[in-house]
mmCIF file of N, CA and C in Angstrom:
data_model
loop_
_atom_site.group_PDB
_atom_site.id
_atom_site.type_symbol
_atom_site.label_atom_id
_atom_site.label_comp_id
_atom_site.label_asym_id
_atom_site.label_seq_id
_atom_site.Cartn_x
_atom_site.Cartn_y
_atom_site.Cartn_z
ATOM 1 N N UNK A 1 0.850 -1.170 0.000
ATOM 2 C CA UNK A 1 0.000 0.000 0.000
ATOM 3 C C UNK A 1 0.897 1.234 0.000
ATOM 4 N N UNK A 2 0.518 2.504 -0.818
ATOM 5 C CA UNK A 2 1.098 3.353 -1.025
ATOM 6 C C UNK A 2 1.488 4.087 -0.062
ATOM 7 N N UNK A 3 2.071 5.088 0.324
ATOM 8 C CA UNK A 3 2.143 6.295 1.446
ATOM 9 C C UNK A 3 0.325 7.156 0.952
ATOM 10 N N UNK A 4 0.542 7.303 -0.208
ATOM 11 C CA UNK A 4 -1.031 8.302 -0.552
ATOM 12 C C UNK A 4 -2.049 7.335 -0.027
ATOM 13 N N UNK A 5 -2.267 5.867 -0.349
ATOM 14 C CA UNK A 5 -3.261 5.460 -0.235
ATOM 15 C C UNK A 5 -3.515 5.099 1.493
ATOM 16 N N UNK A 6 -2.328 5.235 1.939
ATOM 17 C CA UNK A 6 -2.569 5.007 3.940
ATOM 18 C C UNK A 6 -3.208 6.215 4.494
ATOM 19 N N UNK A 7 -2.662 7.249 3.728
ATOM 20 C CA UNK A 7 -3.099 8.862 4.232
ATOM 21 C C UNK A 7 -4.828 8.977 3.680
ATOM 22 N N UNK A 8 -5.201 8.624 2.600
ATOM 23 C CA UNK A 8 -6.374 8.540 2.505
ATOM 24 C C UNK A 8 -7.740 7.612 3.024
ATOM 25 N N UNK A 9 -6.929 6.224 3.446
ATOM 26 C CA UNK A 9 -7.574 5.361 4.193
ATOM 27 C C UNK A 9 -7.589 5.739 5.662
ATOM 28 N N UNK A 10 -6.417 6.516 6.104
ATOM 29 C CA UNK A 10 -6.398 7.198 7.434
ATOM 30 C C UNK A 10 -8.113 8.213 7.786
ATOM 31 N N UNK A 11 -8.146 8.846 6.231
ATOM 32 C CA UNK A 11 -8.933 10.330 6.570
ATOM 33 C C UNK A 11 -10.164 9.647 6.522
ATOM 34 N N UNK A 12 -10.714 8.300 5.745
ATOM 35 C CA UNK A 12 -12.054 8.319 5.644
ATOM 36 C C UNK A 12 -12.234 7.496 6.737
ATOM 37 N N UNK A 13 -11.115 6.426 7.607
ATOM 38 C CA UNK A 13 -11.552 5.795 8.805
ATOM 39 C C UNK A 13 -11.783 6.968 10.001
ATOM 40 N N UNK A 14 -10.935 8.020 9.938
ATOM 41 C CA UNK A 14 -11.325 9.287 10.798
ATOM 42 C C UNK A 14 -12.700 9.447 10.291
ATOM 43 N N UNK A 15 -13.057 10.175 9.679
ATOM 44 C CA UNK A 15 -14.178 10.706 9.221
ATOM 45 C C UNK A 15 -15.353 9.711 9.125
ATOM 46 N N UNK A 16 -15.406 8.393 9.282
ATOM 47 C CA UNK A 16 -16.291 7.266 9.502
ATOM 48 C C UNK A 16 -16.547 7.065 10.995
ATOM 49 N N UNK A 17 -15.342 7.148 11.909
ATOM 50 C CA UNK A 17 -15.233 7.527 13.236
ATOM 51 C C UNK A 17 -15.928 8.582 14.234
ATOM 52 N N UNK A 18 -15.965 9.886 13.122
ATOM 53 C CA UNK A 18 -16.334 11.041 13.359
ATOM 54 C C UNK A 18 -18.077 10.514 13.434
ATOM 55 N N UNK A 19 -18.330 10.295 12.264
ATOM 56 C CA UNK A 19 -19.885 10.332 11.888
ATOM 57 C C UNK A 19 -20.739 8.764 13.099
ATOM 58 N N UNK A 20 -19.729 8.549 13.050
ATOM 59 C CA UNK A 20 -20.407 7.007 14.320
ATOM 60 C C UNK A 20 -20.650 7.975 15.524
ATOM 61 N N UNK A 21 -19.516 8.351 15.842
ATOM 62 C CA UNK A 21 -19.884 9.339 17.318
ATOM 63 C C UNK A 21 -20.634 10.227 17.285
ATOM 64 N N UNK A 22 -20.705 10.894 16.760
ATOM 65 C CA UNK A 22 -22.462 12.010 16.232
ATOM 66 C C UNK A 22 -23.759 10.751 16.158
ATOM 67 N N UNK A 23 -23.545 9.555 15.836
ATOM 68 C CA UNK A 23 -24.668 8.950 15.587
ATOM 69 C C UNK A 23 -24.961 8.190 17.124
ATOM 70 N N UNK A 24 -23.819 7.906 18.215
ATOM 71 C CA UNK A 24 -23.819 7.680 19.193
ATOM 72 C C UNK A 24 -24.641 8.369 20.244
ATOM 73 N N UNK A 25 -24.300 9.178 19.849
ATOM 74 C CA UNK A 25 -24.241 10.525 20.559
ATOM 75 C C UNK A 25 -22.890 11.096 21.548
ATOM 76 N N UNK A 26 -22.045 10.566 21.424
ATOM 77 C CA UNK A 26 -21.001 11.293 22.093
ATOM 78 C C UNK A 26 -20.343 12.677 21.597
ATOM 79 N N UNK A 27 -20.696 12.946 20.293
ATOM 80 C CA UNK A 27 -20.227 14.166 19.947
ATOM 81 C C UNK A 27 -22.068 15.394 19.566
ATOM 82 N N UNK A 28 -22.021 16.613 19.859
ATOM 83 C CA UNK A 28 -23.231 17.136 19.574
ATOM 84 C C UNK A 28 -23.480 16.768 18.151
ATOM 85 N N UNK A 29 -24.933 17.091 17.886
ATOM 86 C CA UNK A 29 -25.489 17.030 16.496
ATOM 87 C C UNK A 29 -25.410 18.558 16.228
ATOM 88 N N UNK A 30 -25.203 19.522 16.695
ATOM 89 C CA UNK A 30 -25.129 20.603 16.254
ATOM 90 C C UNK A 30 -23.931 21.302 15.452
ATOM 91 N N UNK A 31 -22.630 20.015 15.571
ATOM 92 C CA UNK A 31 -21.876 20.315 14.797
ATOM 93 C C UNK A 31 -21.527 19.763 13.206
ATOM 94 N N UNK A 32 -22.387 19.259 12.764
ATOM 95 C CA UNK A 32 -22.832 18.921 11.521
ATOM 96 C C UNK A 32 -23.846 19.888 10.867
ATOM 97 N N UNK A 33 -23.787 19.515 9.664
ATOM 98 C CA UNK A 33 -24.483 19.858 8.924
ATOM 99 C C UNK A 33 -24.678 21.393 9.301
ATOM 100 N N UNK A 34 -23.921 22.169 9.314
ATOM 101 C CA UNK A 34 -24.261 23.862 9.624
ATOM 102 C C UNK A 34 -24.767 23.981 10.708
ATOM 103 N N UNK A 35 -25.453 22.654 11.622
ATOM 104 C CA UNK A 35 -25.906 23.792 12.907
ATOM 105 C C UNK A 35 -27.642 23.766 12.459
ATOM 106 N N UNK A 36 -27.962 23.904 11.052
ATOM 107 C CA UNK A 36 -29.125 23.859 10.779
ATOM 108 C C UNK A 36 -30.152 23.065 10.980
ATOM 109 N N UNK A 37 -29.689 21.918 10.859
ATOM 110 C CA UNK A 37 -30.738 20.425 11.059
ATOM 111 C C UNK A 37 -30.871 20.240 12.428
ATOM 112 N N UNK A 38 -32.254 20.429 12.764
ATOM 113 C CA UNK A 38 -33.108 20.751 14.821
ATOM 114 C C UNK A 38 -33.474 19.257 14.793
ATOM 115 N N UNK A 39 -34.194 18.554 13.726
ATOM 116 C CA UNK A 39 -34.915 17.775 13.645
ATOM 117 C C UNK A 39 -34.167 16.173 13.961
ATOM 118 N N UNK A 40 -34.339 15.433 14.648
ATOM 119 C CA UNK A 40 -33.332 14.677 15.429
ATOM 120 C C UNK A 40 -33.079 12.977 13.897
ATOM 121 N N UNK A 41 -34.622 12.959 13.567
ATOM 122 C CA UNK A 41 -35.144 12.402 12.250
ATOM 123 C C UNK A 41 -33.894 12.364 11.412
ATOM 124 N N UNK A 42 -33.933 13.213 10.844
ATOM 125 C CA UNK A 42 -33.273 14.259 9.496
ATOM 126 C C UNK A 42 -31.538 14.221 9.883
ATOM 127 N N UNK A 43 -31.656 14.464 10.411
ATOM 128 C CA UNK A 43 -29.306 13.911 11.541
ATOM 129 C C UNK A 43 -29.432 12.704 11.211
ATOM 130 N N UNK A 44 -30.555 11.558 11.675
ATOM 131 C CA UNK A 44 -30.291 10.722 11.834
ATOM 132 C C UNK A 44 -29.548 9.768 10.206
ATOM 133 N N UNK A 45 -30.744 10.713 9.302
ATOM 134 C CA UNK A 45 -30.813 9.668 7.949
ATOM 135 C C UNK A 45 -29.450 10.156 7.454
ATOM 136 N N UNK A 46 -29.589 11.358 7.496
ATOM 137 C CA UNK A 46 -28.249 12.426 6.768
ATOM 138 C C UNK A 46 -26.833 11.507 7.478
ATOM 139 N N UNK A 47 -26.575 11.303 8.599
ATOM 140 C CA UNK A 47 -25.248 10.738 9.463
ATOM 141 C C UNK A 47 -25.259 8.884 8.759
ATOM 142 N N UNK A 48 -26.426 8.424 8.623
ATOM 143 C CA UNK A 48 -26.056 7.106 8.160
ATOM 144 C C UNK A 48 -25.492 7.459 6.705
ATOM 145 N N UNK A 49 -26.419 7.780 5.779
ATOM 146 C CA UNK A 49 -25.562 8.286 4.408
ATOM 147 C C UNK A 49 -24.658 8.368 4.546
ATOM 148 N N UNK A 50 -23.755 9.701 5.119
ATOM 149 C CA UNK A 50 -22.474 9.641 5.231
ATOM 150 C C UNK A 50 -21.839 8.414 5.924
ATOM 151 N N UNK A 51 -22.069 7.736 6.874
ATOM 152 C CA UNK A 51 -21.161 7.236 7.302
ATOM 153 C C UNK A 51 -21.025 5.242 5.945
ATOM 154 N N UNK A 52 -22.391 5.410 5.177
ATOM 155 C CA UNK A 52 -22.542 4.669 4.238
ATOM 156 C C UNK A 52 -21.348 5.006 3.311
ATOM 157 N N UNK A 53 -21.595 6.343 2.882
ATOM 158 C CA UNK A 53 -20.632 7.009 1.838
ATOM 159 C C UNK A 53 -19.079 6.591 2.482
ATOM 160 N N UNK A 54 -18.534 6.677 3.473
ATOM 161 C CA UNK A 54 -17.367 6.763 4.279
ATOM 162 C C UNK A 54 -16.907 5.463 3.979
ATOM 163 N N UNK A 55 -17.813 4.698 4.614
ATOM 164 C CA UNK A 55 -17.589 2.920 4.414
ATOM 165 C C UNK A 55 -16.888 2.373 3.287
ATOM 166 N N UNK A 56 -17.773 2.986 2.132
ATOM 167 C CA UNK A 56 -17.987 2.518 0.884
ATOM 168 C C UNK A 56 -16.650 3.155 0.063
ATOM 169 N N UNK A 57 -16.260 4.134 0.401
ATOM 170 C CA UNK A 57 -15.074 5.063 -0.231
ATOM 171 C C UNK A 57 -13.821 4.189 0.843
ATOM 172 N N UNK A 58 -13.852 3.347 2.139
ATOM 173 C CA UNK A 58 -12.689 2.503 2.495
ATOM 174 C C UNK A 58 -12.823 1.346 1.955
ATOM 175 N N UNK A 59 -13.884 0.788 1.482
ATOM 176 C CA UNK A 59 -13.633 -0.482 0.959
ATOM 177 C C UNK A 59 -13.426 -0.152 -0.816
ATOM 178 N N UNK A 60 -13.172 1.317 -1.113
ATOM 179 C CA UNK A 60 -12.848 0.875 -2.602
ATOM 180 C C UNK A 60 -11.580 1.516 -2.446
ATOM 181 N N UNK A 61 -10.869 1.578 -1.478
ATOM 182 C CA UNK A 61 -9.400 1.876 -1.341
ATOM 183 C C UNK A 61 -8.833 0.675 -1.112
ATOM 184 N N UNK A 62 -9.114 -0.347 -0.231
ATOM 185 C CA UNK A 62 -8.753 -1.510 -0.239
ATOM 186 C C UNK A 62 -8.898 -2.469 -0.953
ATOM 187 N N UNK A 63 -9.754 -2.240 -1.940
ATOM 188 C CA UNK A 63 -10.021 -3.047 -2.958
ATOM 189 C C UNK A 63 -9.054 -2.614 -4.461
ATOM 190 N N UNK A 64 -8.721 -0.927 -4.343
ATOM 191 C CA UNK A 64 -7.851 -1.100 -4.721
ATOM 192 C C UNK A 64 -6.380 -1.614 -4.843
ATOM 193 N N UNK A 65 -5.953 -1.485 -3.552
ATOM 194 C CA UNK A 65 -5.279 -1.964 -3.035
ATOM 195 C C UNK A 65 -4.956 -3.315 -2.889
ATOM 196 N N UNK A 66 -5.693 -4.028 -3.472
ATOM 197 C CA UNK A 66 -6.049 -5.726 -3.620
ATOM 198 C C UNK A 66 -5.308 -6.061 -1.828
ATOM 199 N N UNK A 67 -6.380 -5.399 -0.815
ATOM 200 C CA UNK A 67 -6.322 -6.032 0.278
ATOM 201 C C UNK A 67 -7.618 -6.606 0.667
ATOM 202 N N UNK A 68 -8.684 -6.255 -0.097
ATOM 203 C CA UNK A 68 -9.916 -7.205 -0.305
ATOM 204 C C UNK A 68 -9.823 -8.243 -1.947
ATOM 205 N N UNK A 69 -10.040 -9.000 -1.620
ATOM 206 C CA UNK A 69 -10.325 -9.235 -3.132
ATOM 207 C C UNK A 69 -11.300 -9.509 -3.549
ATOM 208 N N UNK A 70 -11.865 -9.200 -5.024
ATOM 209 C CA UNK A 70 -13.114 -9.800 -4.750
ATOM 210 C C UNK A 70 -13.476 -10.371 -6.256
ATOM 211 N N UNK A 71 -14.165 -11.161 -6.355
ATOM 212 C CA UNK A 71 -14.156 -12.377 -7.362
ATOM 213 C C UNK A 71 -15.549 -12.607 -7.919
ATOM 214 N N UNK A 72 -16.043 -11.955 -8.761
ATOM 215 C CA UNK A 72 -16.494 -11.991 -9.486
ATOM 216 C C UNK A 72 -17.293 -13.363 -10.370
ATOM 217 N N UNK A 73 -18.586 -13.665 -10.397
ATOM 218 C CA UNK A 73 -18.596 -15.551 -10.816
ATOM 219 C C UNK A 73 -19.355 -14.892 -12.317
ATOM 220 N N UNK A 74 -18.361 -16.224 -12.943
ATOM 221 C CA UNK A 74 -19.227 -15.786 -14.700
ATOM 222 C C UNK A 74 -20.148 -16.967 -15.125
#
């Protein structure tokens, strides 16, 4: 694995980290999304997305990385 590709697998496991603890609740919801979103609903769906998006952007780093592999049936 590259030096670029550790630094980028670093930022989205941070930032996947980040969005779990807002969904925990250990970090406020008021520091997302501008501050704007009151509605506890609306954090909720918005924080899974992202943390979907987060997931999904580490497993196609590792997949580049051929530290997943994945196999395809024809």
């Amino acid at each position: 694995m590259k030096l670029s590709d550790k630094i980028a697998f670093g930022i989205v496991t941070g930032y996947s980290v980040f969005h779990l603890l807002i969904l925990l609740g250990v970090l406020p919801q008021n520091i997302v999304w501008g501050g704007k979103i009151i509605e506890p609903k609306t954090i909720l769906y918005l924080e899974f997305a992202a943390l979907f998006i987060m997931l999904f952007l580490g497993f196609l780093i590792l997949v580049k990385n051929q530290n997943c592999k994945m196999e395809l049936a024809s």
